[in-house]
Amino acid sequence: MKQINVFTENIFDSWKVDEKQVIENTTKMLKYYISELESKSCLNNKVYNSITLDIVFCDSTKTQEYNRDYRNKDYPADIITFAIFADDENSFIFDGEINLGEIVIALDKVIEGVNKDISLSKNKEQELHFLISHGLMHLLGFDHQTDEEYNFVIGEQRKALEYINYDQI
């Protein structure tokens, strides 16, 4: 199996995320996605030894700033992905390493999401992992502009979450 490097940074003071657990589960989910979806992803036919990605935990003020500055949308988001490798046709593999990009998650929105009646997550850790699994799909080049694409992404997320025993988080 190829080496996977996940780096995290938490700039949200109100929730000390278990970053070690997040890194472990993110690595497992990415291994699942690679084993099941590599040929359909931005990694198809690429020769590489390792994959790197970053996850930043912040608040919704920061995601609104990113949304406004980089996406011309002035509202806070629970998650924003910067899919460096998937979104740039000029992306390159340097010394056998692929940098997939960055997942930015507003932890205050995660907490808010769990408290909504429509949430399927039992707790904030489950909601966090649901968002990470979604961000990974975007970093691998999957989108959900149509109902068919949306159903595919959500279906694969469910499988990846089962792979990490999501119900036990």
PDB file of N, CA and C in Angstrom, residues 4-81:
ATOM      1  N   ILE A   4       0.429   7.161   3.143  1.00  0.00           N
ATOM      2  CA  ILE A   4      -0.542   8.245   3.251  1.00  0.00           C
ATOM      3  C   ILE A   4      -0.122   9.139   4.412  1.00  0.00           C
ATOM      4  N   ASN A   5      -0.016  10.433   4.121  1.00  0.00           N
ATOM      5  CA  ASN A   5       0.364  11.417   5.131  1.00  0.00           C
ATOM      6  C   ASN A   5      -0.795  12.397   5.314  1.00  0.00           C
ATOM      7  N   VAL A   6      -1.335  12.426   6.522  1.00  0.00           N
ATOM      8  CA  VAL A   6      -2.430  13.337   6.851  1.00  0.00           C
ATOM      9  C   VAL A   6      -1.918  14.269   7.943  1.00  0.00           C
ATOM     10  N   PHE A   7      -2.006  15.567   7.677  1.00  0.00           N
ATOM     11  CA  PHE A   7      -1.584  16.562   8.649  1.00  0.00           C
ATOM     12  C   PHE A   7      -2.807  17.368   9.083  1.00  0.00           C
ATOM     13  N   THR A   8      -2.888  17.654  10.374  1.00  0.00           N
ATOM     14  CA  THR A   8      -4.021  18.408  10.902  1.00  0.00           C
ATOM     15  C   THR A   8      -3.534  19.638  11.637  1.00  0.00           C
ATOM     16  N   GLU A   9      -4.405  20.626  11.668  1.00  0.00           N
ATOM     17  CA  GLU A   9      -4.163  21.837  12.455  1.00  0.00           C
ATOM     18  C   GLU A   9      -5.505  22.296  13.002  1.00  0.00           C
ATOM     19  N   ASN A  10      -5.556  22.540  14.295  1.00  0.00           N
ATOM     20  CA  ASN A  10      -6.791  22.994  14.929  1.00  0.00           C
ATOM     21  C   ASN A  10      -6.606  24.419  15.429  1.00  0.00           C
ATOM     22  N   ILE A  11      -7.325  25.368  14.803  1.00  0.00           N
ATOM     23  CA  ILE A  11      -7.279  26.760  15.244  1.00  0.00           C
ATOM     24  C   ILE A  11      -8.613  27.178  15.871  1.00  0.00           C
ATOM     25  N   PHE A  12      -9.390  26.165  16.281  1.00  0.00           N
ATOM     26  CA  PHE A  12     -10.684  26.388  16.941  1.00  0.00           C
ATOM     27  C   PHE A  12     -10.525  26.000  18.401  1.00  0.00           C
ATOM     28  N   ASP A  13     -10.572  26.978  19.276  1.00  0.00           N
ATOM     29  CA  ASP A  13     -10.273  26.748  20.694  1.00  0.00           C
ATOM     30  C   ASP A  13     -11.345  26.000  21.466  1.00  0.00           C
ATOM     31  N   SER A  14     -12.568  26.004  20.988  1.00  0.00           N
ATOM     32  CA  SER A  14     -13.675  25.449  21.768  1.00  0.00           C
ATOM     33  C   SER A  14     -13.827  23.939  21.685  1.00  0.00           C
ATOM     34  N   TRP A  15     -13.074  23.295  20.804  1.00  0.00           N
ATOM     35  CA  TRP A  15     -13.162  21.830  20.682  1.00  0.00           C
ATOM     36  C   TRP A  15     -11.770  21.298  20.361  1.00  0.00           C
ATOM     37  N   LYS A  16     -11.233  20.568  21.284  1.00  0.00           N
ATOM     38  CA  LYS A  16      -9.922  19.947  21.076  1.00  0.00           C
ATOM     39  C   LYS A  16     -10.145  18.583  20.427  1.00  0.00           C
ATOM     40  N   VAL A  17     -10.192  18.603  19.133  1.00  0.00           N
ATOM     41  CA  VAL A  17     -10.424  17.387  18.350  1.00  0.00           C
ATOM     42  C   VAL A  17      -9.315  16.382  18.649  1.00  0.00           C
ATOM     43  N   ASP A  18      -9.669  15.109  18.717  1.00  0.00           N
ATOM     44  CA  ASP A  18      -8.685  14.049  18.862  1.00  0.00           C
ATOM     45  C   ASP A  18      -8.003  13.867  17.507  1.00  0.00           C
ATOM     46  N   GLU A  19      -6.966  14.668  17.276  1.00  0.00           N
ATOM     47  CA  GLU A  19      -6.320  14.701  15.967  1.00  0.00           C
ATOM     48  C   GLU A  19      -5.671  13.363  15.610  1.00  0.00           C
ATOM     49  N   LYS A  20      -5.161  12.650  16.577  1.00  0.00           N
ATOM     50  CA  LYS A  20      -4.574  11.338  16.313  1.00  0.00           C
ATOM     51  C   LYS A  20      -5.631  10.391  15.751  1.00  0.00           C
ATOM     52  N   GLN A  21      -6.819  10.393  16.356  1.00  0.00           N
ATOM     53  CA  GLN A  21      -7.921   9.543  15.880  1.00  0.00           C
ATOM     54  C   GLN A  21      -8.389   9.985  14.491  1.00  0.00           C
ATOM     55  N   VAL A  22      -8.471  11.295  14.276  1.00  0.00           N
ATOM     56  CA  VAL A  22      -8.873  11.813  12.961  1.00  0.00           C
ATOM     57  C   VAL A  22      -7.880  11.377  11.888  1.00  0.00           C
ATOM     58  N   ILE A  23      -6.600  11.479  12.183  1.00  0.00           N
ATOM     59  CA  ILE A  23      -5.572  11.074  11.212  1.00  0.00           C
ATOM     60  C   ILE A  23      -5.696   9.588  10.909  1.00  0.00           C
ATOM     61  N   GLU A  24      -5.880   8.776  11.941  1.00  0.00           N
ATOM     62  CA  GLU A  24      -6.025   7.334  11.758  1.00  0.00           C
ATOM     63  C   GLU A  24      -7.254   7.000  10.902  1.00  0.00           C
ATOM     64  N   ASN A  25      -8.389   7.598  11.225  1.00  0.00           N
ATOM     65  CA  ASN A  25      -9.613   7.310  10.475  1.00  0.00           C
ATOM     66  C   ASN A  25      -9.575   7.878   9.064  1.00  0.00           C
ATOM     67  N   THR A  26      -8.988   9.048   8.893  1.00  0.00           N
ATOM     68  CA  THR A  26      -8.856   9.627   7.559  1.00  0.00           C
ATOM     69  C   THR A  26      -7.978   8.742   6.685  1.00  0.00           C
ATOM     70  N   THR A  27      -6.901   8.251   7.253  1.00  0.00           N
ATOM     71  CA  THR A  27      -6.007   7.350   6.521  1.00  0.00           C
ATOM     72  C   THR A  27      -6.750   6.088   6.102  1.00  0.00           C
ATOM     73  N   LYS A  28      -7.537   5.524   7.012  1.00  0.00           N
ATOM     74  CA  LYS A  28      -8.318   4.319   6.684  1.00  0.00           C
ATOM     75  C   LYS A  28      -9.326   4.599   5.573  1.00  0.00           C
ATOM     76  N   MET A  29     -10.036   5.733   5.672  1.00  0.00           N
ATOM     77  CA  MET A  29     -11.017   6.057   4.636  1.00  0.00           C
ATOM     78  C   MET A  29     -10.342   6.277   3.288  1.00  0.00           C
ATOM     79  N   LEU A  30      -9.206   6.956   3.279  1.00  0.00           N
ATOM     80  CA  LEU A  30      -8.507   7.186   2.021  1.00  0.00           C
ATOM     81  C   LEU A  30      -8.006   5.869   1.429  1.00  0.00           C
ATOM     82  N   LYS A  31      -7.534   4.968   2.277  1.00  0.00           N
ATOM     83  CA  LYS A  31      -7.129   3.637   1.783  1.00  0.00           C
ATOM     84  C   LYS A  31      -8.316   2.920   1.149  1.00  0.00           C
ATOM     85  N   TYR A  32      -9.477   3.036   1.783  1.00  0.00           N
ATOM     86  CA  TYR A  32     -10.680   2.434   1.210  1.00  0.00           C
ATOM     87  C   TYR A  32     -10.961   3.037  -0.159  1.00  0.00           C
ATOM     88  N   TYR A  33     -10.996   4.363  -0.230  1.00  0.00           N
ATOM     89  CA  TYR A  33     -11.303   5.031  -1.499  1.00  0.00           C
ATOM     90  C   TYR A  33     -10.298   4.647  -2.589  1.00  0.00           C
ATOM     91  N   ILE A  34      -9.029   4.577  -2.233  1.00  0.00           N
ATOM     92  CA  ILE A  34      -8.016   4.210  -3.229  1.00  0.00           C
ATOM     93  C   ILE A  34      -8.245   2.782  -3.709  1.00  0.00           C
ATOM     94  N   SER A  35      -8.516   1.873  -2.785  1.00  0.00           N
ATOM     95  CA  SER A  35      -8.706   0.473  -3.177  1.00  0.00           C
ATOM     96  C   SER A  35      -9.948   0.275  -4.035  1.00  0.00           C
ATOM     97  N   GLU A  36     -10.978   1.072  -3.784  1.00  0.00           N
ATOM     98  CA  GLU A  36     -12.244   0.881  -4.485  1.00  0.00           C
ATOM     99  C   GLU A  36     -12.455   1.820  -5.679  1.00  0.00           C
ATOM    100  N   LEU A  37     -11.843   3.001  -5.630  1.00  0.00           N
ATOM    101  CA  LEU A  37     -12.204   4.036  -6.607  1.00  0.00           C
ATOM    102  C   LEU A  37     -11.036   4.630  -7.392  1.00  0.00           C
ATOM    103  N   GLU A  38      -9.831   4.132  -7.175  1.00  0.00           N
ATOM    104  CA  GLU A  38      -8.671   4.771  -7.803  1.00  0.00           C
ATOM    105  C   GLU A  38      -8.834   4.928  -9.312  1.00  0.00           C
ATOM    106  N   SER A  39      -9.357   3.913  -9.980  1.00  0.00           N
ATOM    107  CA  SER A  39      -9.477   3.969 -11.444  1.00  0.00           C
ATOM    108  C   SER A  39     -10.503   5.003 -11.907  1.00  0.00           C
ATOM    109  N   LYS A  40     -11.389   5.434 -11.009  1.00  0.00           N
ATOM    110  CA  LYS A  40     -12.402   6.444 -11.362  1.00  0.00           C
ATOM    111  C   LYS A  40     -12.016   7.834 -10.847  1.00  0.00           C
ATOM    112  N   SER A  41     -10.916   7.925 -10.140  1.00  0.00           N
ATOM    113  CA  SER A  41     -10.540   9.169  -9.474  1.00  0.00           C
ATOM    114  C   SER A  41      -9.445   9.902 -10.244  1.00  0.00           C
ATOM    115  N   CYS A  42      -9.011  11.025  -9.690  1.00  0.00           N
ATOM    116  CA  CYS A  42      -7.921  11.790 -10.287  1.00  0.00           C
ATOM    117  C   CYS A  42      -6.590  11.039 -10.202  1.00  0.00           C
ATOM    118  N   LEU A  43      -6.543   9.946  -9.449  1.00  0.00           N
ATOM    119  CA  LEU A  43      -5.319   9.147  -9.318  1.00  0.00           C
ATOM    120  C   LEU A  43      -5.164   8.116 -10.434  1.00  0.00           C
ATOM    121  N   ASN A  44      -6.183   7.968 -11.261  1.00  0.00           N
ATOM    122  CA  ASN A  44      -6.175   6.968 -12.325  1.00  0.00           C
ATOM    123  C   ASN A  44      -4.936   7.124 -13.214  1.00  0.00           C
ATOM    124  N   ASN A  45      -4.228   6.017 -13.397  1.00  0.00           N
ATOM    125  CA  ASN A  45      -3.035   5.947 -14.248  1.00  0.00           C
ATOM    126  C   ASN A  45      -1.877   6.825 -13.777  1.00  0.00           C
ATOM    127  N   LYS A  46      -1.874   7.216 -12.521  1.00  0.00           N
ATOM    128  CA  LYS A  46      -0.775   8.007 -11.973  1.00  0.00           C
ATOM    129  C   LYS A  46       0.182   7.072 -11.239  1.00  0.00           C
ATOM    130  N   VAL A  47       1.462   7.349 -11.367  1.00  0.00           N
ATOM    131  CA  VAL A  47       2.489   6.577 -10.672  1.00  0.00           C
ATOM    132  C   VAL A  47       2.964   7.435  -9.499  1.00  0.00           C
ATOM    133  N   TYR A  48       2.786   6.913  -8.287  1.00  0.00           N
ATOM    134  CA  TYR A  48       3.147   7.664  -7.093  1.00  0.00           C
ATOM    135  C   TYR A  48       3.451   6.691  -5.958  1.00  0.00           C
ATOM    136  N   ASN A  49       4.192   7.196  -4.974  1.00  0.00           N
ATOM    137  CA  ASN A  49       4.539   6.403  -3.796  1.00  0.00           C
ATOM    138  C   ASN A  49       3.782   6.839  -2.555  1.00  0.00           C
ATOM    139  N   SER A  50       3.411   8.121  -2.522  1.00  0.00           N
ATOM    140  CA  SER A  50       2.749   8.626  -1.333  1.00  0.00           C
ATOM    141  C   SER A  50       1.749   9.724  -1.695  1.00  0.00           C
ATOM    142  N   ILE A  51       0.811   9.893  -0.778  1.00  0.00           N
ATOM    143  CA  ILE A  51      -0.230  10.910  -0.909  1.00  0.00           C
ATOM    144  C   ILE A  51      -0.230  11.724   0.384  1.00  0.00           C
ATOM    145  N   THR A  52      -0.361  13.033   0.226  1.00  0.00           N
ATOM    146  CA  THR A  52      -0.413  13.926   1.372  1.00  0.00           C
ATOM    147  C   THR A  52      -1.662  14.795   1.277  1.00  0.00           C
ATOM    148  N   LEU A  53      -2.257  15.073   2.429  1.00  0.00           N
ATOM    149  CA  LEU A  53      -3.355  16.031   2.498  1.00  0.00           C
ATOM    150  C   LEU A  53      -3.350  16.682   3.862  1.00  0.00           C
ATOM    151  N   ASP A  54      -3.987  17.843   3.921  1.00  0.00           N
ATOM    152  CA  ASP A  54      -4.082  18.601   5.168  1.00  0.00           C
ATOM    153  C   ASP A  54      -5.546  18.772   5.546  1.00  0.00           C
ATOM    154  N   ILE A  55      -5.787  18.778   6.859  1.00  0.00           N
ATOM    155  CA  ILE A  55      -7.119  19.092   7.386  1.00  0.00           C
ATOM    156  C   ILE A  55      -6.940  20.221   8.389  1.00  0.00           C
ATOM    157  N   VAL A  56      -7.686  21.295   8.184  1.00  0.00           N
ATOM    158  CA  VAL A  56      -7.649  22.436   9.097  1.00  0.00           C
ATOM    159  C   VAL A  56      -9.011  22.540   9.768  1.00  0.00           C
ATOM    160  N   PHE A  57      -8.985  22.618  11.093  1.00  0.00           N
ATOM    161  CA  PHE A  57     -10.197  22.814  11.881  1.00  0.00           C
ATOM    162  C   PHE A  57     -10.241  24.274  12.315  1.00  0.00           C
ATOM    163  N   CYS A  58     -11.345  24.935  12.014  1.00  0.00           N
ATOM    164  CA  CYS A  58     -11.469  26.357  12.309  1.00  0.00           C
ATOM    165  C   CYS A  58     -12.912  26.654  12.689  1.00  0.00           C
ATOM    166  N   ASP A  59     -13.320  27.922  12.561  1.00  0.00           N
ATOM    167  CA  ASP A  59     -14.707  28.292  12.815  1.00  0.00           C
ATOM    168  C   ASP A  59     -15.348  28.782  11.518  1.00  0.00           C
ATOM    169  N   SER A  60     -16.640  29.034  11.572  1.00  0.00           N
ATOM    170  CA  SER A  60     -17.379  29.418  10.363  1.00  0.00           C
ATOM    171  C   SER A  60     -17.007  30.815   9.869  1.00  0.00           C
ATOM    172  N   THR A  61     -16.445  31.642  10.734  1.00  0.00           N
ATOM    173  CA  THR A  61     -15.955  32.945  10.275  1.00  0.00           C
ATOM    174  C   THR A  61     -14.842  32.741   9.253  1.00  0.00           C
ATOM    175  N   LYS A  62     -13.975  31.785   9.530  1.00  0.00           N
ATOM    176  CA  LYS A  62     -12.857  31.492   8.622  1.00  0.00           C
ATOM    177  C   LYS A  62     -13.364  30.869   7.322  1.00  0.00           C
ATOM    178  N   THR A  63     -14.330  29.953   7.397  1.00  0.00           N
ATOM    179  CA  THR A  63     -14.821  29.351   6.147  1.00  0.00           C
ATOM    180  C   THR A  63     -15.587  30.381   5.322  1.00  0.00           C
ATOM    181  N   GLN A  64     -16.238  31.335   5.984  1.00  0.00           N
ATOM    182  CA  GLN A  64     -16.901  32.398   5.227  1.00  0.00           C
ATOM    183  C   GLN A  64     -15.851  33.252   4.506  1.00  0.00           C
ATOM    184  N   GLU A  65     -14.756  33.522   5.179  1.00  0.00           N
ATOM    185  CA  GLU A  65     -13.662  34.287   4.573  1.00  0.00           C
ATOM    186  C   GLU A  65     -13.109  33.545   3.352  1.00  0.00           C
ATOM    187  N   TYR A  66     -12.861  32.242   3.503  1.00  0.00           N
ATOM    188  CA  TYR A  66     -12.365  31.443   2.371  1.00  0.00           C
ATOM    189  C   TYR A  66     -13.391  31.411   1.238  1.00  0.00           C
ATOM    190  N   ASN A  67     -14.655  31.211   1.594  1.00  0.00           N
ATOM    191  CA  ASN A  67     -15.718  31.184   0.592  1.00  0.00           C
ATOM    192  C   ASN A  67     -15.756  32.501  -0.190  1.00  0.00           C
ATOM    193  N   ARG A  68     -15.673  33.592   0.526  1.00  0.00           N
ATOM    194  CA  ARG A  68     -15.731  34.917  -0.098  1.00  0.00           C
ATOM    195  C   ARG A  68     -14.489  35.161  -0.971  1.00  0.00           C
ATOM    196  N   ASP A  69     -13.317  34.869  -0.417  1.00  0.00           N
ATOM    197  CA  ASP A  69     -12.067  35.191  -1.115  1.00  0.00           C
ATOM    198  C   ASP A  69     -11.756  34.267  -2.284  1.00  0.00           C
ATOM    199  N   TYR A  70     -12.116  32.991  -2.177  1.00  0.00           N
ATOM    200  CA  TYR A  70     -11.715  32.020  -3.193  1.00  0.00           C
ATOM    201  C   TYR A  70     -12.859  31.490  -4.046  1.00  0.00           C
ATOM    202  N   ARG A  71     -14.106  31.651  -3.581  1.00  0.00           N
ATOM    203  CA  ARG A  71     -15.227  31.068  -4.310  1.00  0.00           C
ATOM    204  C   ARG A  71     -16.308  32.087  -4.671  1.00  0.00           C
ATOM    205  N   ASN A  72     -16.087  33.345  -4.297  1.00  0.00           N
ATOM    206  CA  ASN A  72     -17.049  34.420  -4.560  1.00  0.00           C
ATOM    207  C   ASN A  72     -18.440  34.111  -4.001  1.00  0.00           C
ATOM    208  N   LYS A  73     -18.464  33.465  -2.829  1.00  0.00           N
ATOM    209  CA  LYS A  73     -19.715  33.153  -2.136  1.00  0.00           C
ATOM    210  C   LYS A  73     -19.565  33.655  -0.705  1.00  0.00           C
ATOM    211  N   ASP A  74     -20.414  34.579  -0.308  1.00  0.00           N
ATOM    212  CA  ASP A  74     -20.242  35.218   0.993  1.00  0.00           C
ATOM    213  C   ASP A  74     -21.159  34.612   2.057  1.00  0.00           C
ATOM    214  N   TYR A  75     -20.848  33.373   2.436  1.00  0.00           N
ATOM    215  CA  TYR A  75     -21.569  32.724   3.531  1.00  0.00           C
ATOM    216  C   TYR A  75     -20.648  31.677   4.166  1.00  0.00           C
ATOM    217  N   PRO A  76     -20.894  31.348   5.419  1.00  0.00           N
ATOM    218  CA  PRO A  76     -20.060  30.337   6.084  1.00  0.00           C
ATOM    219  C   PRO A  76     -20.425  28.940   5.588  1.00  0.00           C
ATOM    220  N   ALA A  77     -19.442  28.084   5.548  1.00  0.00           N
ATOM    221  CA  ALA A  77     -19.648  26.697   5.129  1.00  0.00           C
ATOM    222  C   ALA A  77     -19.161  25.764   6.227  1.00  0.00           C
ATOM    223  N   ASP A  78     -19.748  24.571   6.285  1.00  0.00           N
ATOM    224  CA  ASP A  78     -19.246  23.588   7.248  1.00  0.00           C
ATOM    225  C   ASP A  78     -17.938  22.980   6.758  1.00  0.00           C
ATOM    226  N   ILE A  79     -17.782  22.863   5.440  1.00  0.00           N
ATOM    227  CA  ILE A  79     -16.573  22.287   4.866  1.00  0.00           C
ATOM    228  C   ILE A  79     -16.262  22.964   3.538  1.00  0.00           C
ATOM    229  N   ILE A  80     -14.980  23.177   3.316  1.00  0.00           N
ATOM    230  CA  ILE A  80     -14.476  23.662   2.030  1.00  0.00           C
ATOM    231  C   ILE A  80     -13.278  22.792   1.685  1.00  0.00           C
ATOM    232  N   THR A  81     -13.212  22.362   0.446  1.00  0.00           N
ATOM    233  CA  THR A  81     -12.042  21.599   0.011  1.00  0.00           C
ATOM    234  C   THR A  81     -11.293  22.385  -1.052  1.00  0.00           C
TER     235      THR A  81
END
